[in-house]
Amino acid sequence: MTAIPAPNPASPHQLSNTQENLRQYFAAQIQQLPPERSPRPSMARTVIRQDSNQTSSKSTRRTNIDTPTNSEPENAVPYVDDRTNDWVRKTGALVRSNTDAGPAMNHLLVTEKPENTQESWELRHGYDELYNSAGYLAQLSANYFMYYTEKRHETGGKPRQVDPHDNTSEWRMRDRLKTVSAALVMCLNLGVDPPDVVKTNPTARMECWIDPAATVPNNVKTMEQIGKKLQEQYEGLSIRVRYKQYLDPSVEETKKYCVNLRRNAKDERILYHYNGHGVPQPTPSGEIWVFNRHYTQYIPVSLYDLQQWLGAPSLFVFDCSGAGNIIANFDIFKEKHEKEIAEAKNNNPDLQQSSYGDNIQLAACGRNELLPTSPSLPADLFTCCLTTPIDVSLQFFLLKHELDVPVYKKDLKKIPGRLAERRSPLGELNWIFTAVTDTIAWNCLPRATFKRLFRQDLMVAALFRNFLLAERIMRANGCSPCSVPGLPETHNHSLWEAWDLTIEGVLKQLPAMLEAEEGGPPYEYQHSDFFTEQLSAFETYLSQGAPSQQAPSQLPVLLQVLLSQVHRLRALILLSRFLDMGAWAVELALTIGIFPYVLKLLQSAAFELKPVMIFIWARILAVDGAVQADLIKDNGYQYFLNILNPATTLPVPNASEHRAMSAFVLSMFCRHFSQGQMVCLSAELIETCTGHLQDTENPLLRQWSCLLISMLWVDYPEAKWVGIRSQAHQKLCEMALDPVPEVRAAALHALTNFLGIPDLTPQVKDYEESVACTVIIMTNDSNSMVRRELLVFFSTFVKRYQNKFLVAAFEQLLEEQRHLNEDDTSANSNPQRGTLSRRPSRLSTDTSADEAGTRKVSKGSVQGTMWLHILLLSIDPHPEVAQDAMTIVDYVHLKLLESPLGPRAQPLMNEIGRLSRKAEAAAARAQPPSRPPSVAPNARRTPGSSSPAPSNLRQNESYLSMGMRRTASMAAVLKNLTFGSSASVPASPMPPPREPGQARRKRVPDEWSKPPDVYDATSKPSTYVKAKVPKSKGFVETDPSAPPSIPLKSTFFEWSIEVFGPHMSNIRLLTLSNQYFGEPQMRPNEPDEPGSGDYNRKLFRRARNEKVLTCTQPLKNIAGSSKWDQPCAFFNNGTQPTKMCLHQFEDHLAIADDRDSICIWDWSKSTRLNRFSNGNPTRSRINEVRFINEDDQALLLTGSSDGIVKIFRNYEQEKNIELVTGFRALTDLVPSTKNAGLVLDWQQGQGKLLVAGDVKVIRVWNVATEICTNDIPARSSSPLTSLTTDAVAGDMIIAGYGDGAIRVFDQRLKPQLAMVKVWRKHNQWITNVHMQRGGLRELVSGCRDGEVKLWDIRHKQEVATIRA
């Protein structure tokens, strides 16, 4: 049972003298102290920033108020309590939470300063001057860093799963068609009215804007003029189509030209325009009418015959009354054709038949409707709408509206300019009309229909664009145009009002323009503000954040604006902001047709467009990389090669970020594209990339420079030789210690692709082995993504030098057998000796083997060393790393059995398996009831599992099958790499050397220097229930039945495509570091976006933290003088608790037991939230449990006696808990019967993890860079039992030792000189040393005999001693 006591207020006179001493030394009456120092690291981390208007209040709040100063701050108010008098300061709202900086209760504030404030309150250790520095405190107030919250931790370093049904390249329209031929059929029969049509008087007479009655009475010439005019109108839509006029054709001619059209067009589209104003209406069955040879009869043509003659694909335009009959019956005859084709194929499978499926129809009116006959309109109003939309729109507007200036119908033809000149009045009208109709279609049509009708064929797009106008005008005149495929009603769309407004603006200026052309006063045309207003509307849409990923209605307008140099820069900037919304926005932009425009702009030399063009192309390639062939056209890739060159200047202050994007674009260009590799390859490019590796300010540029080199080297030996001549491989090796994990992984990615030059000459072998020697040190990298990439390199190297690795593996098996035999013999001769007495090193110089004449061939070779590191990684604490490494081990062992060494290797493996099972069984029988010391596991630990290998394996079980579960030699390597070689450890403990001038210490019993819990009983294996081991995000176990295969496949490049830049507010000031590139860049992160769910939750947590501090800080005054005898919670942990840790703000209590389980409790409710396993190997335990990032969303950090550190996310949720990272923080552990295991201290402000224990050093890990930055010699042969640091400055390290010594280290000094003080006042094992975060920064130490001492690091003697 575990209880959490609550303080009981008691008056001071009730306390004993010991309690008074405790209060004097341990309960300082301080309300506020500065927070932990948060220096800016060398790379990007998650930062909680404060508003500028809060900085001053925060800085004031954190100023130390316990040290006497000459002057008090202006806003200081005294605080009066019945026990002490202290100064506190008012706090601003929602400042960063900190346990040492809580505001006082408002009802306790007074306005006068007490007289006795100049007491001898003084911060210990000389910190007062530093903590009273206004500049230093302002720096502390500016930022608060969170750790292990980067994308590499949130995603597990793996790319998102690609949806197999998601095809982002559909925008390209692979089945793009074009209309190549057109038949213009005119059945007018001028002078003769059809029998079924009764025309009004007056009536509409104009055909193609030609009035037959106003021309010469020769009907033949009039028909030719009308036909020629119709062809001219269609040529205005597409001049590349071959047009053929058929004027009043007969049925024989109709069949002939239709068949010829299909023969010539082959599989392309045919346009069939039918004007039936001089023949009867189509029949109810859809038949159209033509003439007989002598023009004495009307001959019907069946739709069945017309479809058979023209085939598909075809585009039909029917301009006649009752045209809806044709549309209604068209599909009936099409289905009949398809049925006949199916029957014919059943009879003759080799029969080739035409297709009738892809047909598009446009009809002027419905089934029972007549065409308009108003004399103010042309008779072929539908055709005019389709071919001359501007003329029809002007006339329609003039008929419907009255202007305050005199504009006549005849003046409409005199509008200055041409349709192709966008800056002229007529060209601007056409330009705006295209934007309006495209936008209406984009907003009203389904995406698939829009792409088919408006992006597949230029002729189809032009006709359907104008069909939208025809629907508006025809409906205003009593007709309902119809089409196949059908379109929704668009005649009442709001953009038609904008179109009318544009026409009105032009017509109002028309009289002045015409007067100027006739010699009147000059007039400057005032351009329409349509595009400016639409861009403003689009900007408003962007400012709203695209709710629900709703497509913007102005996107087609933006496309048209790119054609104008006046608005181009603004349009590109808005486009880039839209693309920044995410992959869905990029896909929408590509669907609308943005790609040809941005491709063409690569030929522009405009200096100001370069930054935004780089950004747009980076976004496009991040979503769809299948545009590489387009970049080769017109040498578009040169645009980015020039920008990558440092000699190129850019109109932005941060050119390196844009060069990083250029490197990204070129990397995507070269990826899986040999032509791209060939055109980019040059020594200059390689040297440019290696030069960018020296850019210390921008890690993104270094990362993508590495990846660009990597993409150049993939399966391209010529590029590798260019790199060798430029020494690129050597410069990449220098990135092994880069402070940014992504850069280290990118360098490994490039070096992996460097391997594999086909001609393996001695020179190539030397190059590759030198690279391998350099990267082996990255085995100790604490970032799991880097270690996984290292294993990809190892697997490629193993595959290339497979025979040498087979020898190394075989020799390792021989060595393992020899050591197991020695241990077995030793155990039989001395059963009490145990496993700790085994000490010939398995990775030592192996002199005994040399003396026996069995010198190892792989000794000292790169392959032998790499094999040992692969074995070590096969039991890595991160499950994915261990799984990948085990794949390599299994592959090598499998190939070893298949090699000529197989007959010798198989018995060897079986013998090792037998000896291993025997040793495990003996260890289980001889296990004492006390807690075992922290020794290396000799059983295989499956990735992500904590269960030891079973000891009851069948005798005939092969070594290979056991190797799959990581036993034998892998465990041996772990023992020696982790716990060191006994060759370097004395056989018997030697007393540590005395300090100069130090007197000989008295001899103490050996039990005094052992851990105080060494004799505690442990949980019996039979009663201990294993908990679930949390996996890393996205972890998938490999199929054990599948044969292992190497080389491993890297996913780092795919992940890097997504990881490419933070959020920015201005496209001209792109400042990038590692965040999702596939996610927004120019708007705040979701947690920083006001109003978002994450932001509100963060706001709640900060307010909650402030409330907790407000309520709990005054309790410091009574905590030291009260009895802690009122329990507030009881709960049964189920196992023996050994370590406990309370969350600062949440009601969470983490309890580690004597094995490897951790329980998370809500102590306020006495309920268990979660229980999980830390995944410890056999005979190791959890030494440390800490919460990190407690001011926001905390993570749980654990340290184990085998030197492993793990960090968990969602630790309180059973279903969602994840392993964020795990790494071996300590290596070379010294075996001993007196083990401290692993001790650590966490510095939130500094972002440092200090670890020590059964090693000879204090190791400092920078968690932001995830590399070890310092190894400080421990200066003692005794185990280091406890660590503490000043939580604010973090420079001083105080360490307690098993022999009772306490040493003080200063991180600012060189490691060899870092120890600045040593105290030897304790005689027994130091159980804990702790420097108080608040109060006077008291440094307290306690040893096993109950002696507690208070220290000041400036003094040689203790300040006080208390017998507990």
mmCIF file with all atom_site columns, C-alpha atoms in Angstrom, residues 836-839 979-993 1230-1233 1256 1276-1278:
data_model
loop_
_atom_site.group_PDB
_atom_site.id
_atom_site.type_symbol
_atom_site.label_atom_id
_atom_site.label_alt_id
_atom_site.label_comp_id
_atom_site.label_asym_id
_atom_site.label_entity_id
_atom_site.label_seq_id
_atom_site.pdbx_PDB_ins_code
_atom_site.Cartn_x
_atom_site.Cartn_y
_atom_site.Cartn_z
_atom_site.occupancy
_atom_site.B_iso_or_equiv
_atom_site.pdbx_formal_charge
_atom_site.auth_seq_id
_atom_site.auth_comp_id
_atom_site.auth_asym_id
_atom_site.auth_atom_id
_atom_site.pdbx_PDB_model_num
ATOM 1  C CA . LEU A 1 836  ? 29.250 -12.115 -12.023 1.00 0.00 ? 836  LEU A CA 1
ATOM 2  C CA . SER A 1 837  ? 32.575 -13.889 -11.843 1.00 0.00 ? 837  SER A CA 1
ATOM 3  C CA . ARG A 1 838  ? 32.658 -14.471 -15.582 1.00 0.00 ? 838  ARG A CA 1
ATOM 4  C CA . ARG A 1 839  ? 35.100 -12.003 -16.934 1.00 0.00 ? 839  ARG A CA 1
ATOM 5  C CA . PHE A 1 979  ? 29.220 -3.535  -19.325 1.00 0.00 ? 979  PHE A CA 1
ATOM 6  C CA . GLY A 1 980  ? 32.715 -3.329  -20.649 1.00 0.00 ? 980  GLY A CA 1
ATOM 7  C CA . SER A 1 981  ? 35.648 -5.664  -20.723 1.00 0.00 ? 981  SER A CA 1
ATOM 8  C CA . SER A 1 982  ? 36.902 -7.213  -17.579 1.00 0.00 ? 982  SER A CA 1
ATOM 9  C CA . ALA A 1 983  ? 40.369 -6.898  -18.936 1.00 0.00 ? 983  ALA A CA 1
ATOM 10 C CA . SER A 1 984  ? 40.247 -3.258  -18.010 1.00 0.00 ? 984  SER A CA 1
ATOM 11 C CA . VAL A 1 985  ? 38.724 -3.888  -14.564 1.00 0.00 ? 985  VAL A CA 1
ATOM 12 C CA . PRO A 1 986  ? 40.857 -5.049  -11.645 1.00 0.00 ? 986  PRO A CA 1
ATOM 13 C CA . ALA A 1 987  ? 40.128 -8.519  -10.397 1.00 0.00 ? 987  ALA A CA 1
ATOM 14 C CA . SER A 1 988  ? 39.648 -7.216  -6.886  1.00 0.00 ? 988  SER A CA 1
ATOM 15 C CA . PRO A 1 989  ? 38.316 -3.830  -5.887  1.00 0.00 ? 989  PRO A CA 1
ATOM 16 C CA . MET A 1 990  ? 41.093 -1.352  -5.268  1.00 0.00 ? 990  MET A CA 1
ATOM 17 C CA . PRO A 1 991  ? 40.684 1.657   -3.009  1.00 0.00 ? 991  PRO A CA 1
ATOM 18 C CA . PRO A 1 992  ? 40.382 4.909   -4.926  1.00 0.00 ? 992  PRO A CA 1
ATOM 19 C CA . PRO A 1 993  ? 43.401 7.191   -4.961  1.00 0.00 ? 993  PRO A CA 1
ATOM 20 C CA . VAL A 1 1230 ? 31.373 -1.533  -14.843 1.00 0.00 ? 1230 VAL A CA 1
ATOM 21 C CA . PRO A 1 1231 ? 30.233 -4.876  -13.348 1.00 0.00 ? 1231 PRO A CA 1
ATOM 22 C CA . SER A 1 1232 ? 30.257 -4.997  -9.589  1.00 0.00 ? 1232 SER A CA 1
ATOM 23 C CA . THR A 1 1233 ? 28.470 -6.497  -6.624  1.00 0.00 ? 1233 THR A CA 1
ATOM 24 C CA . LYS A 1 1256 ? 33.513 6.207   -14.862 1.00 0.00 ? 1256 LYS A CA 1
ATOM 25 C CA . SER A 1 1276 ? 36.181 7.758   -8.511  1.00 0.00 ? 1276 SER A CA 1
ATOM 26 C CA . SER A 1 1277 ? 36.082 3.996   -8.793  1.00 0.00 ? 1277 SER A CA 1
ATOM 27 C CA . SER A 1 1278 ? 32.961 3.880   -6.609  1.00 0.00 ? 1278 SER A CA 1
#
